[in-house]
Short mmCIF file of the C-alpha atoms (twelve columns), coordinates in Angstrom:
data_MODEL
# 
_entry.id   MODEL 
# 
loop_
_atom_site.group_PDB 
_atom_site.id 
_atom_site.type_symbol 
_atom_site.label_atom_id 
_atom_site.label_alt_id 
_atom_site.label_comp_id 
_atom_site.label_asym_id 
_atom_site.label_seq_id 
_atom_site.Cartn_x 
_atom_site.Cartn_y 
_atom_site.Cartn_z 
_atom_site.pdbx_PDB_model_num 
ATOM 1  C CA . MET A 1  151.164 -224.712 -80.591 1 
ATOM 2  C CA . VAL A 2  152.792 -221.668 -79.021 1 
ATOM 3  C CA . GLU A 3  151.544 -218.412 -80.467 1 
ATOM 4  C CA . MET A 4  154.457 -216.088 -81.100 1 
ATOM 5  C CA . LEU A 5  152.699 -213.261 -82.864 1 
ATOM 6  C CA . VAL A 6  150.717 -210.435 -81.393 1 
ATOM 7  C CA . LYS A 7  147.916 -210.323 -83.933 1 
ATOM 8  C CA . SER A 8  146.923 -206.760 -83.070 1 
ATOM 9  C CA . LYS A 9  150.473 -205.574 -83.801 1 
ATOM 10 C CA . VAL A 10 150.554 -207.411 -87.121 1 
ATOM 11 C CA . LYS A 11 147.204 -205.896 -88.069 1 
ATOM 12 C CA . GLU A 12 148.389 -202.445 -86.954 1 
ATOM 13 C CA . PHE A 13 151.469 -202.716 -89.182 1 
ATOM 14 C CA . VAL A 14 149.436 -203.936 -92.149 1 
ATOM 15 C CA . LYS A 15 147.094 -200.951 -91.694 1 
ATOM 16 C CA . SER A 16 150.109 -198.608 -91.643 1 
ATOM 17 C CA . VAL A 17 151.118 -199.951 -95.046 1 
ATOM 18 C CA . ASP A 18 147.594 -199.910 -96.485 1 
ATOM 19 C CA . PRO A 19 144.706 -198.678 -94.311 1 
ATOM 20 C CA . GLU A 20 142.147 -200.640 -96.340 1 
ATOM 21 C CA . MET A 21 143.968 -203.985 -96.161 1 
ATOM 22 C CA . ARG A 22 142.474 -206.735 -93.994 1 
ATOM 23 C CA . VAL A 23 144.173 -209.803 -92.524 1 
ATOM 24 C CA . SER A 24 142.670 -213.287 -92.687 1 
ATOM 25 C CA . PRO A 25 143.198 -215.897 -89.939 1 
ATOM 26 C CA . GLU A 26 145.102 -218.050 -92.419 1 
ATOM 27 C CA . PHE A 27 147.627 -215.247 -92.906 1 
ATOM 28 C CA . TYR A 28 148.502 -215.297 -89.202 1 
ATOM 29 C CA . GLU A 29 148.968 -219.070 -89.306 1 
ATOM 30 C CA . ALA A 30 151.248 -218.856 -92.356 1 
ATOM 31 C CA . LEU A 31 153.231 -215.978 -90.866 1 
ATOM 32 C CA . GLU A 32 153.654 -217.901 -87.616 1 
ATOM 33 C CA . GLY A 33 154.997 -220.876 -89.583 1 
ATOM 34 C CA . GLU A 34 157.480 -218.682 -91.444 1 
ATOM 35 C CA . LEU A 35 158.649 -217.072 -88.209 1 
ATOM 36 C CA . LYS A 36 159.242 -220.449 -86.561 1 
ATOM 37 C CA . ALA A 37 161.181 -221.699 -89.600 1 
ATOM 38 C CA . LEU A 38 163.324 -218.551 -89.563 1 
ATOM 39 C CA . ILE A 39 164.104 -219.008 -85.868 1 
ATOM 40 C CA . GLU A 40 164.983 -222.680 -86.368 1 
ATOM 41 C CA . LYS A 41 167.426 -221.740 -89.157 1 
ATOM 42 C CA . ALA A 42 168.977 -219.034 -86.978 1 
ATOM 43 C CA . VAL A 43 169.448 -221.506 -84.118 1 
ATOM 44 C CA . LYS A 44 171.203 -223.954 -86.474 1 
ATOM 45 C CA . ARG A 45 173.518 -221.187 -87.730 1 
ATOM 46 C CA . ALA A 46 174.377 -220.179 -84.173 1 
ATOM 47 C CA . GLN A 47 175.012 -223.798 -83.186 1 
ATOM 48 C CA . ALA A 48 177.278 -224.237 -86.225 1 
ATOM 49 C CA . GLU A 49 179.359 -221.328 -84.893 1 
ATOM 50 C CA . GLY A 50 179.404 -222.867 -81.425 1 
ATOM 51 C CA . ARG A 51 177.254 -220.033 -80.052 1 
ATOM 52 C CA . LYS A 52 174.550 -220.156 -77.425 1 
ATOM 53 C CA . THR A 53 173.268 -216.670 -78.230 1 
ATOM 54 C CA . LEU A 54 171.357 -215.637 -81.354 1 
ATOM 55 C CA . TYR A 55 172.648 -212.531 -83.116 1 
ATOM 56 C CA . ALA A 56 171.283 -210.554 -86.056 1 
ATOM 57 C CA . ARG A 57 173.810 -212.235 -88.334 1 
ATOM 58 C CA . HIS A 58 172.129 -215.592 -87.717 1 
ATOM 59 C CA . VAL A 59 168.990 -214.346 -89.443 1 
# 
């Protein structure tokens, strides 16, 4: 499986929201799955428009 997330950046953002919040390994796995699903949907939307480039509107 290709890792798409930079865990340190995710943790850094979480800490910016709540400095006492921790992140479990399962959270990263779930977030990775959601990100991949979002990208797959965006690709399908772009393909439906006949595009070969993803734009913000495809999200």
